Amino acid sequence: KNIAIFASGAGSNAQKIIDHFRGSDKAAVTLILCNKPGAGVFTIAENEHIPSILIEKERFFKTDDYIQILKEAKIDLVVLAGFLWKVPGNLVQAFPDRIINIHPALLPKYGGKGMYGHFVHDAVIAAKETESGITIHFVNEKYDDGATILQERCTITPDDTPETLAKKVQVLEHKHYPLIVERLLTL
Ligand code: GRF
């Protein structure tokens, strides 16, 4: 089974997923797509000898080019890992229930456009929530809106800051995302 990862940043989730399937004869990350030149995920692709593609905005939103690329690469699952663009409808339709995303909060709260990275944890701490966590969900044409696959929670203590919360959430991401990918590929 072939996994494509879409990322925009450091790619720590991408790395964990790559590590999880290392040596597996059932699945592998075979393609990495990123919309941000110089993003850390390109270094990961290089180190792991995985082909990577810099996504261009016009092509992504106005053509089927990336759908063709994914089809030709026989991609079975598209994994968004810190990918900051909304997935266009034609791509969602081309891979029904085969595109997933991880959001560093308990959706439906603290989701939607602009709610990513530290902004999420700032808002959760500011709202004095006593817990946060991750939401792994199917991707549809709206931000952070598809059917939930898994939610995992972590507690927030009074001395937690957005930084310490981000760390707690990242531990959950790195632990659970690879396992959900495996489950969805029915491995
Ligand atoms: C994580 O917070 C993830 O929940 C969100 O974007 C970030 C990705 O981080 N979707 P990384 O690039 O995988 O380190």
JSON list of C-alpha atoms and ligand atoms in Angstrom, two decimals:
[
{"chain": "A", "resi": 1, "resn": "LYS", "atom": "CA", "xyz": [0.00, 0.00, 0.00]},
{"chain": "A", "resi": 2, "resn": "ASN", "atom": "CA", "xyz": [1.27, 3.44, -0.92]},
{"chain": "A", "resi": 3, "resn": "ILE", "atom": "CA", "xyz": [0.93, 6.43, 1.41]},
{"chain": "A", "resi": 4, "resn": "ALA", "atom": "CA", "xyz": [1.28, 10.05, 0.26]},
{"chain": "A", "resi": 5, "resn": "ILE", "atom": "CA", "xyz": [1.92, 12.65, 2.95]},
{"chain": "A", "resi": 6, "resn": "PHE", "atom": "CA", "xyz": [1.00, 16.31, 2.49]},
{"chain": "A", "resi": 7, "resn": "ALA", "atom": "CA", "xyz": [2.82, 18.67, 4.87]},
{"chain": "A", "resi": 8, "resn": "SER", "atom": "CA", "xyz": [3.66, 22.35, 5.19]},
{"chain": "A", "resi": 9, "resn": "GLY", "atom": "CA", "xyz": [6.12, 22.44, 8.05]},
{"chain": "A", "resi": 10, "resn": "ALA", "atom": "CA", "xyz": [8.65, 20.50, 10.08]},
{"chain": "A", "resi": 11, "resn": "GLY", "atom": "CA", "xyz": [7.11, 17.16, 9.19]},
{"chain": "A", "resi": 12, "resn": "SER", "atom": "CA", "xyz": [7.53, 15.51, 12.60]},
{"chain": "A", "resi": 13, "resn": "ASN", "atom": "CA", "xyz": [4.31, 13.57, 11.98]},
{"chain": "A", "resi": 14, "resn": "ALA", "atom": "CA", "xyz": [5.58, 12.57, 8.54]},
{"chain": "A", "resi": 15, "resn": "GLN", "atom": "CA", "xyz": [8.78, 11.26, 10.13]},
{"chain": "A", "resi": 16, "resn": "LYS", "atom": "CA", "xyz": [6.85, 9.18, 12.68]},
{"chain": "A", "resi": 17, "resn": "ILE", "atom": "CA", "xyz": [4.71, 7.64, 9.97]},
{"chain": "A", "resi": 18, "resn": "ILE", "atom": "CA", "xyz": [7.76, 6.88, 7.84]},
{"chain": "A", "resi": 19, "resn": "ASP", "atom": "CA", "xyz": [9.45, 5.29, 10.88]},
{"chain": "A", "resi": 20, "resn": "HIS", "atom": "CA", "xyz": [6.34, 3.24, 11.67]},
{"chain": "A", "resi": 21, "resn": "PHE", "atom": "CA", "xyz": [6.32, 1.52, 8.28]},
{"chain": "A", "resi": 22, "resn": "ARG", "atom": "CA", "xyz": [10.08, 1.15, 7.93]},
{"chain": "A", "resi": 23, "resn": "GLY", "atom": "CA", "xyz": [10.87, -2.38, 6.81]},
{"chain": "A", "resi": 24, "resn": "SER", "atom": "CA", "xyz": [7.19, -3.21, 6.32]},
{"chain": "A", "resi": 25, "resn": "ASP", "atom": "CA", "xyz": [6.29, -5.16, 3.20]},
{"chain": "A", "resi": 26, "resn": "LYS", "atom": "CA", "xyz": [2.65, -4.03, 3.53]},
{"chain": "A", "resi": 27, "resn": "ALA", "atom": "CA", "xyz": [2.85, -0.25, 3.30]},
{"chain": "A", "resi": 28, "resn": "ALA", "atom": "CA", "xyz": [5.25, 2.62, 2.85]},
{"chain": "A", "resi": 29, "resn": "VAL", "atom": "CA", "xyz": [5.30, 6.37, 2.45]},
{"chain": "A", "resi": 30, "resn": "THR", "atom": "CA", "xyz": [6.09, 6.66, -1.26]},
{"chain": "A", "resi": 31, "resn": "LEU", "atom": "CA", "xyz": [5.42, 10.35, -1.92]},
{"chain": "A", "resi": 32, "resn": "ILE", "atom": "CA", "xyz": [5.69, 13.60, 0.03]},
{"chain": "A", "resi": 33, "resn": "LEU", "atom": "CA", "xyz": [3.98, 16.78, -1.15]},
{"chain": "A", "resi": 34, "resn": "CYS", "atom": "CA", "xyz": [4.56, 20.18, 0.40]},
{"chain": "A", "resi": 35, "resn": "ASN", "atom": "CA", "xyz": [3.40, 23.70, -0.41]},
{"chain": "A", "resi": 36, "resn": "LYS", "atom": "CA", "xyz": [6.15, 25.59, 1.40]},
{"chain": "A", "resi": 37, "resn": "PRO", "atom": "CA", "xyz": [9.62, 25.94, -0.17]},
{"chain": "A", "resi": 38, "resn": "GLY", "atom": "CA", "xyz": [12.36, 25.06, 2.30]},
{"chain": "A", "resi": 39, "resn": "ALA", "atom": "CA", "xyz": [10.01, 23.33, 4.76]},
{"chain": "A", "resi": 40, "resn": "GLY", "atom": "CA", "xyz": [11.69, 20.80, 7.02]},
{"chain": "A", "resi": 41, "resn": "VAL", "atom": "CA", "xyz": [9.67, 17.98, 5.50]},
{"chain": "A", "resi": 42, "resn": "PHE", "atom": "CA", "xyz": [11.77, 18.25, 2.30]},
{"chain": "A", "resi": 43, "resn": "THR", "atom": "CA", "xyz": [14.87, 17.37, 4.33]},
{"chain": "A", "resi": 44, "resn": "ILE", "atom": "CA", "xyz": [13.03, 14.35, 5.71]},
{"chain": "A", "resi": 45, "resn": "ALA", "atom": "CA", "xyz": [12.11, 13.28, 2.17]},
{"chain": "A", "resi": 46, "resn": "GLU", "atom": "CA", "xyz": [15.75, 13.64, 1.11]},
{"chain": "A", "resi": 47, "resn": "ASN", "atom": "CA", "xyz": [17.08, 11.69, 4.09]},
{"chain": "A", "resi": 48, "resn": "GLU", "atom": "CA", "xyz": [14.50, 8.94, 3.54]},
{"chain": "A", "resi": 49, "resn": "HIS", "atom": "CA", "xyz": [14.97, 8.85, -0.26]},
{"chain": "A", "resi": 50, "resn": "ILE", "atom": "CA", "xyz": [11.26, 9.53, -0.75]},
{"chain": "A", "resi": 51, "resn": "PRO", "atom": "CA", "xyz": [10.22, 11.55, -3.83]},
{"chain": "A", "resi": 52, "resn": "SER", "atom": "CA", "xyz": [8.91, 14.97, -2.88]},
{"chain": "A", "resi": 53, "resn": "ILE", "atom": "CA", "xyz": [6.93, 17.56, -4.81]},
{"chain": "A", "resi": 54, "resn": "LEU", "atom": "CA", "xyz": [6.61, 21.29, -4.16]},
{"chain": "A", "resi": 55, "resn": "ILE", "atom": "CA", "xyz": [2.93, 22.08, -4.68]},
{"chain": "A", "resi": 56, "resn": "GLU", "atom": "CA", "xyz": [2.18, 25.27, -6.63]},
{"chain": "A", "resi": 57, "resn": "LYS", "atom": "CA", "xyz": [-0.92, 27.14, -5.56]},
{"chain": "A", "resi": 58, "resn": "GLU", "atom": "CA", "xyz": [-2.45, 27.73, -9.03]},
{"chain": "A", "resi": 59, "resn": "ARG", "atom": "CA", "xyz": [-1.91, 24.12, -10.11]},
{"chain": "A", "resi": 60, "resn": "PHE", "atom": "CA", "xyz": [-3.25, 22.79, -6.81]},
{"chain": "A", "resi": 61, "resn": "PHE", "atom": "CA", "xyz": [-6.49, 24.74, -6.84]},
{"chain": "A", "resi": 62, "resn": "LYS", "atom": "CA", "xyz": [-7.09, 25.05, -10.57]},
{"chain": "A", "resi": 63, "resn": "THR", "atom": "CA", "xyz": [-6.02, 21.76, -12.17]},
{"chain": "A", "resi": 64, "resn": "ASP", "atom": "CA", "xyz": [-6.21, 18.00, -11.75]},
{"chain": "A", "resi": 65, "resn": "ASP", "atom": "CA", "xyz": [-2.43, 17.69, -12.08]},
{"chain": "A", "resi": 66, "resn": "TYR", "atom": "CA", "xyz": [-1.88, 16.48, -8.52]},
{"chain": "A", "resi": 67, "resn": "ILE", "atom": "CA", "xyz": [-4.73, 14.02, -8.77]},
{"chain": "A", "resi": 68, "resn": "GLN", "atom": "CA", "xyz": [-3.02, 12.49, -11.82]},
{"chain": "A", "resi": 69, "resn": "ILE", "atom": "CA", "xyz": [0.28, 12.36, -9.96]},
{"chain": "A", "resi": 70, "resn": "LEU", "atom": "CA", "xyz": [-1.34, 10.56, -7.00]},
{"chain": "A", "resi": 71, "resn": "LYS", "atom": "CA", "xyz": [-3.18, 8.14, -9.29]},
{"chain": "A", "resi": 72, "resn": "GLU", "atom": "CA", "xyz": [-0.04, 7.35, -11.30]},
{"chain": "A", "resi": 73, "resn": "ALA", "atom": "CA", "xyz": [1.82, 6.76, -8.02]},
{"chain": "A", "resi": 74, "resn": "LYS", "atom": "CA", "xyz": [-0.97, 4.31, -7.06]},
{"chain": "A", "resi": 75, "resn": "ILE", "atom": "CA", "xyz": [-1.53, 6.14, -3.79]},
{"chain": "A", "resi": 76, "resn": "ASP", "atom": "CA", "xyz": [-3.93, 4.28, -1.46]},
{"chain": "A", "resi": 77, "resn": "LEU", "atom": "CA", "xyz": [-4.13, 6.86, 1.32]},
{"chain": "A", "resi": 78, "resn": "VAL", "atom": "CA", "xyz": [-3.45, 10.60, 1.46]},
{"chain": "A", "resi": 79, "resn": "VAL", "atom": "CA", "xyz": [-2.28, 11.70, 4.91]},
{"chain": "A", "resi": 80, "resn": "LEU", "atom": "CA", "xyz": [-2.34, 15.42, 5.75]},
{"chain": "A", "resi": 81, "resn": "ALA", "atom": "CA", "xyz": [0.23, 16.12, 8.44]},
{"chain": "A", "resi": 82, "resn": "GLY", "atom": "CA", "xyz": [0.40, 19.81, 9.13]},
{"chain": "A", "resi": 83, "resn": "PHE", "atom": "CA", "xyz": [-0.82, 20.72, 5.66]},
{"chain": "A", "resi": 84, "resn": "LEU", "atom": "CA", "xyz": [-2.20, 24.24, 5.84]},
{"chain": "A", "resi": 85, "resn": "TRP", "atom": "CA", "xyz": [-4.26, 24.52, 2.66]},
{"chain": "A", "resi": 86, "resn": "LYS", "atom": "CA", "xyz": [-7.85, 23.40, 2.29]},
{"chain": "A", "resi": 87, "resn": "VAL", "atom": "CA", "xyz": [-8.05, 20.36, -0.01]},
{"chain": "A", "resi": 88, "resn": "PRO", "atom": "CA", "xyz": [-9.94, 21.25, -3.21]},
{"chain": "A", "resi": 89, "resn": "GLY", "atom": "CA", "xyz": [-13.15, 19.41, -4.02]},
{"chain": "A", "resi": 90, "resn": "ASN", "atom": "CA", "xyz": [-11.77, 17.58, -7.05]},
{"chain": "A", "resi": 91, "resn": "LEU", "atom": "CA", "xyz": [-9.06, 15.98, -4.91]},
{"chain": "A", "resi": 92, "resn": "VAL", "atom": "CA", "xyz": [-11.55, 15.05, -2.17]},
{"chain": "A", "resi": 93, "resn": "GLN", "atom": "CA", "xyz": [-13.82, 13.46, -4.79]},
{"chain": "A", "resi": 94, "resn": "ALA", "atom": "CA", "xyz": [-10.91, 11.56, -6.38]},
{"chain": "A", "resi": 95, "resn": "PHE", "atom": "CA", "xyz": [-10.04, 9.91, -3.04]},
{"chain": "A", "resi": 96, "resn": "PRO", "atom": "CA", "xyz": [-13.34, 9.39, -1.17]},
{"chain": "A", "resi": 97, "resn": "ASP", "atom": "CA", "xyz": [-12.65, 8.51, 2.48]},
{"chain": "A", "resi": 98, "resn": "ARG", "atom": "CA", "xyz": [-8.99, 8.10, 1.54]},
{"chain": "A", "resi": 99, "resn": "ILE", "atom": "CA", "xyz": [-7.75, 11.51, 2.75]},
{"chain": "A", "resi": 100, "resn": "ILE", "atom": "CA", "xyz": [-7.22, 12.02, 6.49]},
{"chain": "A", "resi": 101, "resn": "ASN", "atom": "CA", "xyz": [-6.02, 14.88, 8.65]},
{"chain": "A", "resi": 102, "resn": "ILE", "atom": "CA", "xyz": [-4.84, 15.38, 12.20]},
{"chain": "A", "resi": 103, "resn": "HIS", "atom": "CA", "xyz": [-5.85, 18.46, 14.13]},
{"chain": "A", "resi": 104, "resn": "PRO", "atom": "CA", "xyz": [-4.15, 19.38, 17.42]},
{"chain": "A", "resi": 105, "resn": "ALA", "atom": "CA", "xyz": [-7.37, 20.00, 19.34]},
{"chain": "A", "resi": 106, "resn": "LEU", "atom": "CA", "xyz": [-10.72, 18.36, 20.18]},
{"chain": "A", "resi": 107, "resn": "LEU", "atom": "CA", "xyz": [-12.87, 19.32, 17.16]},
{"chain": "A", "resi": 108, "resn": "PRO", "atom": "CA", "xyz": [-15.38, 20.80, 16.54]},
{"chain": "A", "resi": 109, "resn": "LYS", "atom": "CA", "xyz": [-13.97, 23.37, 18.95]},
{"chain": "A", "resi": 110, "resn": "TYR", "atom": "CA", "xyz": [-10.78, 25.21, 18.01]},
{"chain": "A", "resi": 111, "resn": "GLY", "atom": "CA", "xyz": [-10.92, 24.21, 14.37]},
{"chain": "A", "resi": 112, "resn": "GLY", "atom": "CA", "xyz": [-11.26, 25.91, 11.02]},
{"chain": "A", "resi": 113, "resn": "LYS", "atom": "CA", "xyz": [-9.17, 28.26, 8.92]},
{"chain": "A", "resi": 114, "resn": "GLY", "atom": "CA", "xyz": [-6.35, 29.93, 10.82]},
{"chain": "A", "resi": 115, "resn": "MET", "atom": "CA", "xyz": [-6.60, 27.52, 13.75]},
{"chain": "A", "resi": 116, "resn": "TYR", "atom": "CA", "xyz": [-3.29, 25.74, 13.39]},
{"chain": "A", "resi": 117, "resn": "GLY", "atom": "CA", "xyz": [-0.01, 25.37, 15.22]},
{"chain": "A", "resi": 118, "resn": "HIS", "atom": "CA", "xyz": [0.42, 27.54, 18.32]},
{"chain": "A", "resi": 119, "resn": "PHE", "atom": "CA", "xyz": [-2.76, 29.54, 17.57]},
{"chain": "A", "resi": 120, "resn": "VAL", "atom": "CA", "xyz": [-4.78, 26.50, 18.61]},
{"chain": "A", "resi": 121, "resn": "HIS", "atom": "CA", "xyz": [-2.96, 26.04, 21.91]},
{"chain": "A", "resi": 122, "resn": "ASP", "atom": "CA", "xyz": [-3.05, 29.78, 22.64]},
{"chain": "A", "resi": 123, "resn": "ALA", "atom": "CA", "xyz": [-6.84, 29.73, 22.27]},
{"chain": "A", "resi": 124, "resn": "VAL", "atom": "CA", "xyz": [-7.30, 26.56, 24.36]},
{"chain": "A", "resi": 125, "resn": "ILE", "atom": "CA", "xyz": [-5.17, 27.93, 27.21]},
{"chain": "A", "resi": 126, "resn": "ALA", "atom": "CA", "xyz": [-6.84, 31.36, 27.00]},
{"chain": "A", "resi": 127, "resn": "ALA", "atom": "CA", "xyz": [-10.23, 29.66, 27.28]},
{"chain": "A", "resi": 128, "resn": "LYS", "atom": "CA", "xyz": [-9.00, 27.93, 30.45]},
{"chain": "A", "resi": 129, "resn": "GLU", "atom": "CA", "xyz": [-9.93, 24.50, 29.10]},
{"chain": "A", "resi": 130, "resn": "THR", "atom": "CA", "xyz": [-9.06, 21.63, 31.42]},
{"chain": "A", "resi": 131, "resn": "GLU", "atom": "CA", "xyz": [-8.33, 19.23, 28.58]},
{"chain": "A", "resi": 132, "resn": "SER", "atom": "CA", "xyz": [-7.26, 19.22, 24.95]},
{"chain": "A", "resi": 133, "resn": "GLY", "atom": "CA", "xyz": [-6.01, 16.57, 22.55]},
{"chain": "A", "resi": 134, "resn": "ILE", "atom": "CA", "xyz": [-6.03, 15.47, 18.93]},
{"chain": "A", "resi": 135, "resn": "THR", "atom": "CA", "xyz": [-8.69, 14.77, 16.34]},
{"chain": "A", "resi": 136, "resn": "ILE", "atom": "CA", "xyz": [-7.95, 12.51, 13.39]},
{"chain": "A", "resi": 137, "resn": "HIS", "atom": "CA", "xyz": [-10.67, 12.82, 10.77]},
{"chain": "A", "resi": 138, "resn": "PHE", "atom": "CA", "xyz": [-11.58, 12.22, 7.16]},
{"chain": "A", "resi": 139, "resn": "VAL", "atom": "CA", "xyz": [-11.09, 15.27, 4.96]},
{"chain": "A", "resi": 140, "resn": "ASN", "atom": "CA", "xyz": [-13.91, 16.92, 3.07]},
{"chain": "A", "resi": 141, "resn": "GLU", "atom": "CA", "xyz": [-14.10, 20.26, 1.29]},
{"chain": "A", "resi": 142, "resn": "LYS", "atom": "CA", "xyz": [-14.30, 22.27, 4.50]},
{"chain": "A", "resi": 143, "resn": "TYR", "atom": "CA", "xyz": [-11.52, 22.84, 7.04]},
{"chain": "A", "resi": 144, "resn": "ASP", "atom": "CA", "xyz": [-11.45, 20.33, 9.90]},
{"chain": "A", "resi": 145, "resn": "ASP", "atom": "CA", "xyz": [-14.98, 19.15, 9.17]},
{"chain": "A", "resi": 146, "resn": "GLY", "atom": "CA", "xyz": [-15.00, 15.50, 8.02]},
{"chain": "A", "resi": 147, "resn": "ALA", "atom": "CA", "xyz": [-16.12, 12.47, 10.05]},
{"chain": "A", "resi": 148, "resn": "THR", "atom": "CA", "xyz": [-14.00, 11.87, 13.15]},
{"chain": "A", "resi": 149, "resn": "ILE", "atom": "CA", "xyz": [-11.88, 8.72, 13.17]},
{"chain": "A", "resi": 150, "resn": "LEU", "atom": "CA", "xyz": [-10.22, 9.11, 16.59]},
{"chain": "A", "resi": 151, "resn": "GLN", "atom": "CA", "xyz": [-9.96, 11.61, 19.40]},
{"chain": "A", "resi": 152, "resn": "GLU", "atom": "CA", "xyz": [-7.40, 11.31, 22.20]},
{"chain": "A", "resi": 153, "resn": "ARG", "atom": "CA", "xyz": [-7.35, 13.66, 25.20]},
{"chain": "A", "resi": 154, "resn": "CYS", "atom": "CA", "xyz": [-4.73, 15.14, 27.50]},
{"chain": "A", "resi": 155, "resn": "THR", "atom": "CA", "xyz": [-5.26, 17.07, 30.72]},
{"chain": "A", "resi": 156, "resn": "ILE", "atom": "CA", "xyz": [-4.36, 20.72, 31.09]},
{"chain": "A", "resi": 157, "resn": "THR", "atom": "CA", "xyz": [-3.01, 21.81, 34.49]},
{"chain": "A", "resi": 158, "resn": "PRO", "atom": "CA", "xyz": [-3.01, 25.44, 35.70]},
{"chain": "A", "resi": 159, "resn": "ASP", "atom": "CA", "xyz": [0.73, 25.76, 35.09]},
{"chain": "A", "resi": 160, "resn": "ASP", "atom": "CA", "xyz": [0.44, 24.58, 31.47]},
{"chain": "A", "resi": 161, "resn": "THR", "atom": "CA", "xyz": [1.39, 27.09, 28.78]},
{"chain": "A", "resi": 162, "resn": "PRO", "atom": "CA", "xyz": [0.67, 26.92, 25.04]},
{"chain": "A", "resi": 163, "resn": "GLU", "atom": "CA", "xyz": [4.19, 25.49, 24.67]},
{"chain": "A", "resi": 164, "resn": "THR", "atom": "CA", "xyz": [3.80, 22.75, 27.28]},
{"chain": "A", "resi": 165, "resn": "LEU", "atom": "CA", "xyz": [0.35, 21.93, 25.89]},
{"chain": "A", "resi": 166, "resn": "ALA", "atom": "CA", "xyz": [1.77, 21.72, 22.36]},
{"chain": "A", "resi": 167, "resn": "LYS", "atom": "CA", "xyz": [4.29, 19.18, 23.63]},
{"chain": "A", "resi": 168, "resn": "LYS", "atom": "CA", "xyz": [1.59, 17.05, 25.29]},
{"chain": "A", "resi": 169, "resn": "VAL", "atom": "CA", "xyz": [-0.51, 17.15, 22.11]},
{"chain": "A", "resi": 170, "resn": "GLN", "atom": "CA", "xyz": [2.45, 16.30, 19.90]},
{"chain": "A", "resi": 171, "resn": "VAL", "atom": "CA", "xyz": [3.10, 13.17, 21.98]},
{"chain": "A", "resi": 172, "resn": "LEU", "atom": "CA", "xyz": [-0.48, 12.07, 21.21]},
{"chain": "A", "resi": 173, "resn": "GLU", "atom": "CA", "xyz": [-0.06, 12.89, 17.50]},
{"chain": "A", "resi": 174, "resn": "HIS", "atom": "CA", "xyz": [3.11, 10.91, 17.15]},
{"chain": "A", "resi": 175, "resn": "LYS", "atom": "CA", "xyz": [1.70, 7.95, 19.07]},
{"chain": "A", "resi": 176, "resn": "HIS", "atom": "CA", "xyz": [-1.69, 7.64, 17.37]},
{"chain": "A", "resi": 177, "resn": "TYR", "atom": "CA", "xyz": [-1.41, 8.90, 13.79]},
{"chain": "A", "resi": 178, "resn": "PRO", "atom": "CA", "xyz": [0.79, 6.04, 12.52]},
{"chain": "A", "resi": 179, "resn": "LEU", "atom": "CA", "xyz": [-1.56, 3.49, 14.11]},
{"chain": "A", "resi": 180, "resn": "ILE", "atom": "CA", "xyz": [-4.64, 5.04, 12.48]},
{"chain": "A", "resi": 181, "resn": "VAL", "atom": "CA", "xyz": [-2.87, 5.04, 9.10]},
{"chain": "A", "resi": 182, "resn": "GLU", "atom": "CA", "xyz": [-2.13, 1.34, 9.60]},
{"chain": "A", "resi": 183, "resn": "ARG", "atom": "CA", "xyz": [-5.74, 0.63, 10.60]},
{"chain": "A", "resi": 184, "resn": "LEU", "atom": "CA", "xyz": [-7.16, 2.48, 7.58]},
{"chain": "A", "resi": 185, "resn": "LEU", "atom": "CA", "xyz": [-4.92, 0.48, 5.26]},
{"chain": "A", "resi": 186, "resn": "THR", "atom": "CA", "xyz": [-6.39, -2.60, 6.98]},
{"chain": "A", "resi": 187, "resn": "LEU", "atom": "CA", "xyz": [-2.91, -3.93, 7.56]},
{"chain": "B", "resi": 1, "resn": "GRF", "atom": "C1", "xyz": [0.70, 19.43, 14.10]},
{"chain": "B", "resi": 1, "resn": "GRF", "atom": "O1", "xyz": [0.31, 20.31, 15.14]},
{"chain": "B", "resi": 1, "resn": "GRF", "atom": "C2", "xyz": [-0.54, 18.78, 13.56]},
{"chain": "B", "resi": 1, "resn": "GRF", "atom": "O2", "xyz": [-1.50, 18.48, 14.52]},
{"chain": "B", "resi": 1, "resn": "GRF", "atom": "C3", "xyz": [-1.06, 19.88, 12.67]},
{"chain": "B", "resi": 1, "resn": "GRF", "atom": "O3", "xyz": [0.08, 20.51, 12.12]},
{"chain": "B", "resi": 1, "resn": "GRF", "atom": "C4", "xyz": [1.21, 20.20, 12.92]},
{"chain": "B", "resi": 1, "resn": "GRF", "atom": "C5", "xyz": [2.14, 19.37, 12.09]},
{"chain": "B", "resi": 1, "resn": "GRF", "atom": "O4", "xyz": [3.36, 19.35, 12.70]},
{"chain": "B", "resi": 1, "resn": "GRF", "atom": "N1", "xyz": [-1.89, 19.34, 11.65]},
{"chain": "B", "resi": 1, "resn": "GRF", "atom": "P1", "xyz": [4.56, 18.58, 11.92]},
{"chain": "B", "resi": 1, "resn": "GRF", "atom": "O5", "xyz": [4.87, 19.41, 10.69]},
{"chain": "B", "resi": 1, "resn": "GRF", "atom": "O6", "xyz": [4.04, 17.19, 11.60]},
{"chain": "B", "resi": 1, "resn": "GRF", "atom": "O7", "xyz": [5.66, 18.57, 12.93]}
]
